[in-house]
Structures are given as structure tokens and as C-alpha cells.
Coordinates of C-alpha atoms and ligand atoms in Angstrom, one line a residue:
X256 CA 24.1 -7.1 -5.7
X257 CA 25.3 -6.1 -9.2
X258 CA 24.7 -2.5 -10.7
X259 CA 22.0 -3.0 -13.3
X260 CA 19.0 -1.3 -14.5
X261 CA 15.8 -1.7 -13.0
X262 CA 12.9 -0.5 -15.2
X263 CA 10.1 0.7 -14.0
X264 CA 11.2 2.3 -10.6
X265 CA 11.1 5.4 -10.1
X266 CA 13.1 7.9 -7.6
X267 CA 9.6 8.8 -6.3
X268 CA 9.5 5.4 -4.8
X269 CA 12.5 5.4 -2.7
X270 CA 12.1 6.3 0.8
X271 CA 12.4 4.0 4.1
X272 CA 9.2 1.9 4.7
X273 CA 8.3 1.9 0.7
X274 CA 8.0 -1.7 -0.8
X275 CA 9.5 -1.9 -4.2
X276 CA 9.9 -4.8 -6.8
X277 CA 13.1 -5.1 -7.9
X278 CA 13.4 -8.0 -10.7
X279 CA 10.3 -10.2 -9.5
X280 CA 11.6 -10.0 -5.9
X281 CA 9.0 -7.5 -3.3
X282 CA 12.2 -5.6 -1.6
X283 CA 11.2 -3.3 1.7
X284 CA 13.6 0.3 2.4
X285 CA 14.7 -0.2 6.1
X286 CA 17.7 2.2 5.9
X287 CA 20.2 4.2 3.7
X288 CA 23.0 1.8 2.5
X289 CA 25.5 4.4 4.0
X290 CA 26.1 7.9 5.1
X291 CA 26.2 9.6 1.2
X292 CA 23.0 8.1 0.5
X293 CA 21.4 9.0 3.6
X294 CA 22.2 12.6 3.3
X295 CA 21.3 12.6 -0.6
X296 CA 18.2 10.7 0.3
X297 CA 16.7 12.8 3.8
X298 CA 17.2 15.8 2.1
X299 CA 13.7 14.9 -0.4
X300 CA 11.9 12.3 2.2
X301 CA 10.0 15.1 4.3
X302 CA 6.7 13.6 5.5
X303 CA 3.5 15.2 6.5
X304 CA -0.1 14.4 7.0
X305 CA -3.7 15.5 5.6
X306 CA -6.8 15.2 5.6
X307 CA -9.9 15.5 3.1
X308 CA -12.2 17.4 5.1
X309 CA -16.4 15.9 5.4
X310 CA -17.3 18.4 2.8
X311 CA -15.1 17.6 -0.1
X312 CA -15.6 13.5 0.1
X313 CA -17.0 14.7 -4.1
X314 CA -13.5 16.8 -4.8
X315 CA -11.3 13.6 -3.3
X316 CA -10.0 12.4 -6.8
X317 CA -9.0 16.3 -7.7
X318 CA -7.4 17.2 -4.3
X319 CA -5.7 13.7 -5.1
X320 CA -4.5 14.7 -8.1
X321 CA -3.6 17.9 -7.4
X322 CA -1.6 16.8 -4.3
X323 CA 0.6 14.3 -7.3
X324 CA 0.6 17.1 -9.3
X325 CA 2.4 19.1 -6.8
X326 CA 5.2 16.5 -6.5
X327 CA 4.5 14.3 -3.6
X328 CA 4.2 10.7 -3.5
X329 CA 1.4 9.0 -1.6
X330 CA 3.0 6.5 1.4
X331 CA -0.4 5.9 3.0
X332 CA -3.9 6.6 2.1
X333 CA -7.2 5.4 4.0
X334 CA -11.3 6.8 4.2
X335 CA -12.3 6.7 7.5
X336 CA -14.8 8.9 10.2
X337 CA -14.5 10.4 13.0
X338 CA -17.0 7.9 14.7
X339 CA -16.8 9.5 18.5
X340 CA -16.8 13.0 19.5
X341 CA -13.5 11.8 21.8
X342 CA -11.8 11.2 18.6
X343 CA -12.6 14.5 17.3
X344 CA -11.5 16.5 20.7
X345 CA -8.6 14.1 20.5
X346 CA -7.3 15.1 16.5
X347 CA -7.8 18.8 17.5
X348 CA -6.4 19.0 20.9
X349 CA -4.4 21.7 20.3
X350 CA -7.3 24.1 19.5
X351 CA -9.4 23.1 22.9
X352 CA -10.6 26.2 24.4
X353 CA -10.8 28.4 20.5
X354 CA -14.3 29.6 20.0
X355 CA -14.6 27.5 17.4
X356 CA -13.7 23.8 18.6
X357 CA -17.2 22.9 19.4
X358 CA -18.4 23.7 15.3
X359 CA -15.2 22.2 14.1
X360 CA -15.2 18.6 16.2
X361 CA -19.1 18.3 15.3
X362 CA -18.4 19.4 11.3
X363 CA -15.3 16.7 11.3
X364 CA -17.5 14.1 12.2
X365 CA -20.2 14.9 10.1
X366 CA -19.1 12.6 6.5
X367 CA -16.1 10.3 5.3
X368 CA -12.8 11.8 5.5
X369 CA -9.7 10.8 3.6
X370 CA -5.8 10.6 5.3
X371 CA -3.0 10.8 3.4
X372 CA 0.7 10.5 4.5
X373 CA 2.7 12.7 2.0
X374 CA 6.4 12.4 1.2
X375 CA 8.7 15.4 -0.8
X376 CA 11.1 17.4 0.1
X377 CA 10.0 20.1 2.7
X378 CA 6.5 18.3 2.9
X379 CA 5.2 20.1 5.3
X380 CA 6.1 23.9 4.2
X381 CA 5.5 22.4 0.9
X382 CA 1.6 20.9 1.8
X383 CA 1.0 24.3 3.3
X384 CA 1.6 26.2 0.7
X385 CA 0.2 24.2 -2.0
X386 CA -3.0 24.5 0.4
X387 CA -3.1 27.9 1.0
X388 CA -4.2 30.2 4.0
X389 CA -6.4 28.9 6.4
X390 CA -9.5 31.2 5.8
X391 CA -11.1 29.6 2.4
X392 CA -12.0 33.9 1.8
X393 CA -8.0 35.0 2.5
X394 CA -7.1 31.9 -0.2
X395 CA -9.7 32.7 -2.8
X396 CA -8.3 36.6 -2.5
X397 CA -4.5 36.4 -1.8
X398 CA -3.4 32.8 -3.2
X399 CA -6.1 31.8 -5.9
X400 CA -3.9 29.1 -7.2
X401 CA -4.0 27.3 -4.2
X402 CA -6.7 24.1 -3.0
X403 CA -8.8 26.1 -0.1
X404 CA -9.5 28.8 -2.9
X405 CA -10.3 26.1 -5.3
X406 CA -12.4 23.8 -2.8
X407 CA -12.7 25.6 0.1
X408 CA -16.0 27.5 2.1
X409 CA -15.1 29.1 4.3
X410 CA -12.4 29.8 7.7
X411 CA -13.6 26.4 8.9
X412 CA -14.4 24.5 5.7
X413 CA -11.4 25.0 4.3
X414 CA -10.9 21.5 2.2
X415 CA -8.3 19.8 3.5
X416 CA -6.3 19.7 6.7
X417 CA -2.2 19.8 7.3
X418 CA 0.2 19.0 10.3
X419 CA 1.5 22.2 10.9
X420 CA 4.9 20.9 12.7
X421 CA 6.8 17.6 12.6
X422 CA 5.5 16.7 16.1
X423 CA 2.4 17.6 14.7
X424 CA 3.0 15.2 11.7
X425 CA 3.7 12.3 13.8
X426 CA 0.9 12.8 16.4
X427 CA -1.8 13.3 13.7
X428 CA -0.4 10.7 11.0
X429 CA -0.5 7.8 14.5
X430 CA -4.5 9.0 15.3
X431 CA -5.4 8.8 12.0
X432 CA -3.8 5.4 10.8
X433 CA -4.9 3.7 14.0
X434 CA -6.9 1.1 14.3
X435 CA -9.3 3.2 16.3
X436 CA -10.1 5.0 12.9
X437 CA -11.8 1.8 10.9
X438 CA -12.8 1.2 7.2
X439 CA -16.2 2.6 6.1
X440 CA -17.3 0.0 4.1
X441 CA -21.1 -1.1 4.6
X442 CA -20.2 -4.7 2.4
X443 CA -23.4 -4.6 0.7
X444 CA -25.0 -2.9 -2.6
X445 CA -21.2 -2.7 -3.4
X446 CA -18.5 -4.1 -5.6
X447 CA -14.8 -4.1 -5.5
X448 CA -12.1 -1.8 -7.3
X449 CA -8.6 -1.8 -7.3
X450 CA -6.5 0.6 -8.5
X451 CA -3.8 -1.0 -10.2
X452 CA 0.0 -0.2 -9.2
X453 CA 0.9 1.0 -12.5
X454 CA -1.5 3.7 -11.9
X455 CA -0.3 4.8 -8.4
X456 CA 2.8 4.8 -9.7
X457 CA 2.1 6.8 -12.6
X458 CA 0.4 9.4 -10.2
X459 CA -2.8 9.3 -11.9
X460 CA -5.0 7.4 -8.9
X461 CA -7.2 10.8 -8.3
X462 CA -8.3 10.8 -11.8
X463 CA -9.2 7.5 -11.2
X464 CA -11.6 8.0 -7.8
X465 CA -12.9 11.1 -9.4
X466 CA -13.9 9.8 -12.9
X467 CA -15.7 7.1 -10.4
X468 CA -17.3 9.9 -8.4
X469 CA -18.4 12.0 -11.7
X470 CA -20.1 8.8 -13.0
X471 CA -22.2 8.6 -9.9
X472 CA -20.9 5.8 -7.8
X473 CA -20.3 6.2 -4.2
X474 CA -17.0 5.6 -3.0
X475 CA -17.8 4.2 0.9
X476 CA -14.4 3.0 1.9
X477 CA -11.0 3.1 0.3
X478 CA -6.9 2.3 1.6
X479 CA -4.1 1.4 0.0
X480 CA -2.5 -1.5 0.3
X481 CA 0.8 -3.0 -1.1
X482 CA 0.2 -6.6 -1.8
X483 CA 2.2 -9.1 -1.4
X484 CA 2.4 -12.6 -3.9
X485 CA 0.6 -14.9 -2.3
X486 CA -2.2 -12.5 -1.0
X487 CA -2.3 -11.2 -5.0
X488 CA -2.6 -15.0 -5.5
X489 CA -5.0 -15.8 -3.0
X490 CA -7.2 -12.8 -4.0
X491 CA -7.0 -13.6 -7.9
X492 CA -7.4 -17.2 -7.5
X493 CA -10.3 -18.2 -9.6
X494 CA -8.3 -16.5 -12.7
X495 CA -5.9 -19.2 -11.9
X496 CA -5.6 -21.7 -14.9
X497 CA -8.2 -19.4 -16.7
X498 CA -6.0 -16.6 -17.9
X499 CA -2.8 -17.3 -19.8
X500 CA -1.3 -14.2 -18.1
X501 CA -2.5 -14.7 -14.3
X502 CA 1.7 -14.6 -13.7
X503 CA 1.8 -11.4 -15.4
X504 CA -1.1 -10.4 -13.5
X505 CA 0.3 -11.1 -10.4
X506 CA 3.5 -9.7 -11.0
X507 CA 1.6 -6.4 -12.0
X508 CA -0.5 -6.1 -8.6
X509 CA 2.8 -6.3 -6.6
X510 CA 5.2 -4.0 -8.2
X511 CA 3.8 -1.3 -5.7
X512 CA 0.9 -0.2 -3.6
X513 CA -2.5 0.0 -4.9
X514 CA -5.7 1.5 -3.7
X515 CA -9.0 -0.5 -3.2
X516 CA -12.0 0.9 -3.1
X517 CA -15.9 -0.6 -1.8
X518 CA -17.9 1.1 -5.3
X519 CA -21.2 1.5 -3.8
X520 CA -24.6 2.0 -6.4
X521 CA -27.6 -0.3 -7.8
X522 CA -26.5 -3.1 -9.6
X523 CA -23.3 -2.1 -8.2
X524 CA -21.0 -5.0 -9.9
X525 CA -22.5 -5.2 -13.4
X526 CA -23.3 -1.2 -14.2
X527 CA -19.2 -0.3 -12.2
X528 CA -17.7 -3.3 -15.1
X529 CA -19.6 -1.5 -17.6
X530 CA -18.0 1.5 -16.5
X531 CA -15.0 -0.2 -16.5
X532 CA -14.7 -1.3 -19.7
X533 CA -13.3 -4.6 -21.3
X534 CA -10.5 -6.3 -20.1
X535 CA -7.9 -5.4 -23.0
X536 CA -7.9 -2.0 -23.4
X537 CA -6.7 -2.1 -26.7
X538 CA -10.2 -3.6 -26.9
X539 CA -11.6 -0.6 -24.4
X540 CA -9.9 2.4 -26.6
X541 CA -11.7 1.3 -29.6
X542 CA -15.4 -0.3 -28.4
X543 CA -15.7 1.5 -25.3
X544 CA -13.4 4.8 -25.2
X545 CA -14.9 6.2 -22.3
X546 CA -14.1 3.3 -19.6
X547 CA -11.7 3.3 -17.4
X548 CA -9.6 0.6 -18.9
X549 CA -9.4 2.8 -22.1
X550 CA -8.4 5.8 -20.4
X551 CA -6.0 4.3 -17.9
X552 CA -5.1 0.4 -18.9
X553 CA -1.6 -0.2 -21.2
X554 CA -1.8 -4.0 -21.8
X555 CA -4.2 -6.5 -20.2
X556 CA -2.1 -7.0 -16.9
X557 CA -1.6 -3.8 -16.5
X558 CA -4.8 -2.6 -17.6
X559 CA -5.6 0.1 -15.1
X560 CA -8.3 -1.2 -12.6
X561 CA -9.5 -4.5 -11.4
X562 CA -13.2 -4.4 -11.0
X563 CA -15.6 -7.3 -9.3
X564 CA -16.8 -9.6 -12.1
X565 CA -19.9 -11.9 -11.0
X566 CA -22.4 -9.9 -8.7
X567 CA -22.4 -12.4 -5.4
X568 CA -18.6 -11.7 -5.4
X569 CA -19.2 -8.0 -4.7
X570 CA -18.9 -7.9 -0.9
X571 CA -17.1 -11.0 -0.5
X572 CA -13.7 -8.6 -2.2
X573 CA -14.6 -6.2 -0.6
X574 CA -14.2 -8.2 2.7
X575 CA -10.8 -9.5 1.9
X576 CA -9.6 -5.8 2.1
X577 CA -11.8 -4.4 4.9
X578 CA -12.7 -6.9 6.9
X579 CA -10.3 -10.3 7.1
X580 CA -7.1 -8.2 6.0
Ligands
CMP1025 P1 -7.2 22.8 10.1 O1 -6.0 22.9 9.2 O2 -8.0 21.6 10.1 O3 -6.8 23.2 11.6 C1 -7.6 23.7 12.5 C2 -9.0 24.0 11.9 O4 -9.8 24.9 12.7 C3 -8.7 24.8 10.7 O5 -8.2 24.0 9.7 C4 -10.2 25.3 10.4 O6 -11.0 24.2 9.9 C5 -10.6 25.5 11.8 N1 -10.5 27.0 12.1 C6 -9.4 27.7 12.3 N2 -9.7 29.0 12.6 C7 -11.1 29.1 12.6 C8 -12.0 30.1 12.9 N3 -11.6 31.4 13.2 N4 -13.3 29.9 12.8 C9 -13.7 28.6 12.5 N5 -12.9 27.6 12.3 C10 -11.6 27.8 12.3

């Protein structure tokens, strides 16, 4: 291939098992093209794994920012439970036989939880750090910059958790994204949001979940997904022939990963697109400056979030993500 330009993507995006679009075409990173790029490259792509702890499902769009805000990139992201006390023992194996496991597996299972695979250089020393010590009390006194003094309780309800070794990393990150830990959606009372690539890649997706959570909506499932063009097409299809720029639209939900979310509240679909905003946010900033389209959209394809339109459509989206994916 030719050395050219490729607006739009960003170093961020470039580690092995990242989807990027690269003029029109959906390319995956299996490997380095040779050694200098390898050692350049593995020098920044450290992984590690965390997880929003039961208590903090409200702070999820804060941590979320905080954690772009700190430099990494978000390779995988999914709500889930611990649904069985096995899977609980299972997660915290390593602390069977501590005074506290009993507390700890019962808390963990006690509300949604959010995993996140995290890439940056040093990610794990890096994670660690940005959270803090263990002991919310130690944080709030001896790191008060950190997350666990910001959202933390206490020694156990300390906010978020972090693979505290590479083996740790790779044991925790295979639990977690394993089909033994499901969506949470309930597929009813609900409509469908997806935050839109541009905003992932922008790094601005927690401002996103927690503007949501502010307003009042439950969030009661959420992954992200990188979509493909014909699953964008299947998924967008009635906007087929109905929007001059369903191409453009397209071509905008597959330049990256975005994150769907089941929006959960009374007249879930109609009061969410209200929150939403109109679909040009040139439109939004001026009408309706507090939706999300005018805080977050650019243009109408990439205008920030795609939201359910007619109400009986509300679990059926949400079921293309969470239950037929
Ligand atoms: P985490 O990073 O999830 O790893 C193990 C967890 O055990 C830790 O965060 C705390 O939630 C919990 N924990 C560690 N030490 C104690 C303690 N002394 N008392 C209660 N819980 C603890």
C-alpha cells in the first residue's frame, strides 16, 4: 500500500486486535509489519483489566472519563453481574482464606458491574496509580488526587478494581469477558442508545453514560461493539432510502467501536429522544442546547448518539445487541 494520509486515526487506535477504517475499508491489527514497529509499538500497548465496583454503577460515566483522561484507550468494555457466588469465589481466588472474602464475594454480587480492558503504556503500574491505595481512607489521606479518594468508601468499597500482575491481567480480563458473565439487559421499559464512534474515539464516551445517568435514566446493560457494514446496514435499515446520508451514516458507525447501551425509564424511547435532541445538531445547539446531540454531535452522521425512534422498536434494538448478536 502507498504512504498517504489517513485522517481521522489516531495513534491511540493502533494496537493488535483493534479494528480501524482506513479509506472506507474495516482493516483488523493482527501483527507489527516488522521488528522496528514492534518494538516502537509494545513499548505503549500494556493492557490491564478493571472493574466498576456494585457501588459506583451512578459514578460509571466519571470513572470512565477519568480513566480517558488518564491516557488509556478503551479495547473492551461490558456491564455485567456476578450472577453466582462460584463466580465471585472464582474472580477473587487469590484472596480465599482473607477475613474478608466472605463480605467481599457477597458485596461483588450485590449490583451491575462494569469491565474494562485498558491499553497505555505500563497499564497496569499506570491503572494502579491513577486508582490509588487500596484502603478508600489511606487514598482520601495520602493520594487525594486519585479515584478511591474520589469515589471510594471504604478498604472494601474502594470503587474500582485492577489486575495487579500480567497473569493477573489475563486471568481476570478471560472471567470477565466470558460468556459466563451475560448482558443485563431486562428488554422491556427500555430503549436503545449507541454511542457513536466519533465519540469513543474522541474519548468523551463517560461524559456520555454519565450525562444519561444525571438525567435519571437507568443504564441496565451496556458493551461495546465495533460494527461491521453490513450489521451497521442491517441494524439501520429502515433509514434506508429515507435519509440522503444513510452512506455517510454507515460509514460513521464503522470507523471504530461504539458502545450500546439498554436506557431504561417510563416512556423510555420518547422522554431518552427528547433528551437526545434533534437529529442535526446544528439544529440541537440552537433549539435544544442541553441534548446530547448538541453537546456531543458535529454533523448529522456524526451526530453523537443514535437513540430508538418509534416506542415498539425499544426492545427489539436492544435485542440485536444483547440478545441475537
Ligand atoms: P480489589 O482491587 O478488588 O482486590 C481485592 C479486594 O479485596 C480489594 O480491592 C478490596 O475490595 C478488598 N479488600 C482488601 N483488603 C481488605 C480488607 N482489609 N478488608 C475488607 N476488604 C478488603
Amino acid at each position: 500500500m502507498k504512504r498517504m494520509p489517513c485522517p481521522g486515526l489516531t495513534q491511540r487506535e493502533l494496537y493488535l486486535g483493534s479494528i480501524v477504517n482506513v479509506h472506507a475499508r474495516q482493516l483488523k491489527l493482527v501483527d507489527y509489519g516488522d521488528l522496528f514497529t514492534r518494538n516502537k509499538f509494545e513499548a505503549q500497548a500494556g493492557r490491564t483489566f478493571a472493574l466498576i465496583k456494585p457501588d459506583c454503577y451512578i459514578q460509571t460515566g466519571k470513572i470512565v472519563d477519568a480513566i480517558y483522561k488518564n491516557g488509556f484507550s478503551i479495547s473492551k468494555l461490558k456491564m455485567s453481574k456476578f450472577t453466582k457466588p462460584s463466580q465471585a469465589d472464582d474472580f477473587y481466588e487469590k484472596h480465599k482464606g482473607a477475613p474478608f472474602f466472605a463480605d467481599l464475594t457477597t458485596y461483588m454480587q450485590s449490583d451491575v458491574v462494569t469491565g474494562v480492558e485498558l491499553v497505555s503504556p505500563n497499564a497496569i503500574e499506570c491503572l494502579r496509580s491513577v486508582l490509588g491505595p487500596t484502603d478508600s481512607a489511606e487514598a482520601k489521606r495520602d493520594a487525594p488526587g486519585s479515584l478511591r479518594a474520589h469515589f471510594g468508601t471504604d478498604v472494601m468499597r474502594n470503587a474500582v478494581h485492577a489486575s495487579a500482575s500480567s497473569a493477573d491481567y489475563q486471568r481476570e480480563l478471560g472471567i470477565f469477558f466470558s460468556p459466563q458473565f451475560g448482558p443485563t439487559a431486562a428488554f422491556n421499559n427500555c430503549t436503545c442508545c449507541i454511542i457513536k464512534p466519533h465519540v469513543v474515539q474522541d474519548g468523551l464516551a463517560g461524559q456520555v453514560i454519565d450525562a444519561i445517568l444525571q438525567e435519571g435514566f437507568e443504564i441496565s446493560s451496556m458493551q461495546m461493539f465495533t460494527l461491521d457494514k453490513p450489521t451497521a446496514e442491517e441494524f439501520f435499515e429502515v433509514y434506508k432510502g429515507v435519509l440522503p446520508e444513510f452512506v455517510g451514516m454507515i460509514e460513521a458507525m464503522t470507523i471504530g467501536p461504539c458502545i450500546v447501551m439498554e436506557v431504561r425509564q417510563e416512556n423510555a424511547v420518547e422522554s431518552f429522544r427528547q433528551f437526545v435532541g434533534p437529529m442535526d445538531p446544528e439544529i440541537a445547539k440552537n433549539l435544544r442546547p442541553n441534548t446530547l446531540r448538541a453537546k456531543f454531535g458535529h454533523t448529522r452522521t456524526n451526530n453523537g448518539v443514535h437513540c430508538t425512534d418509534l416506542p415498539e422498536d425499544g426492545p427489539l434494538e436492544v435485542e440485536y445487541f444483547f440478545s441475537i448478536q
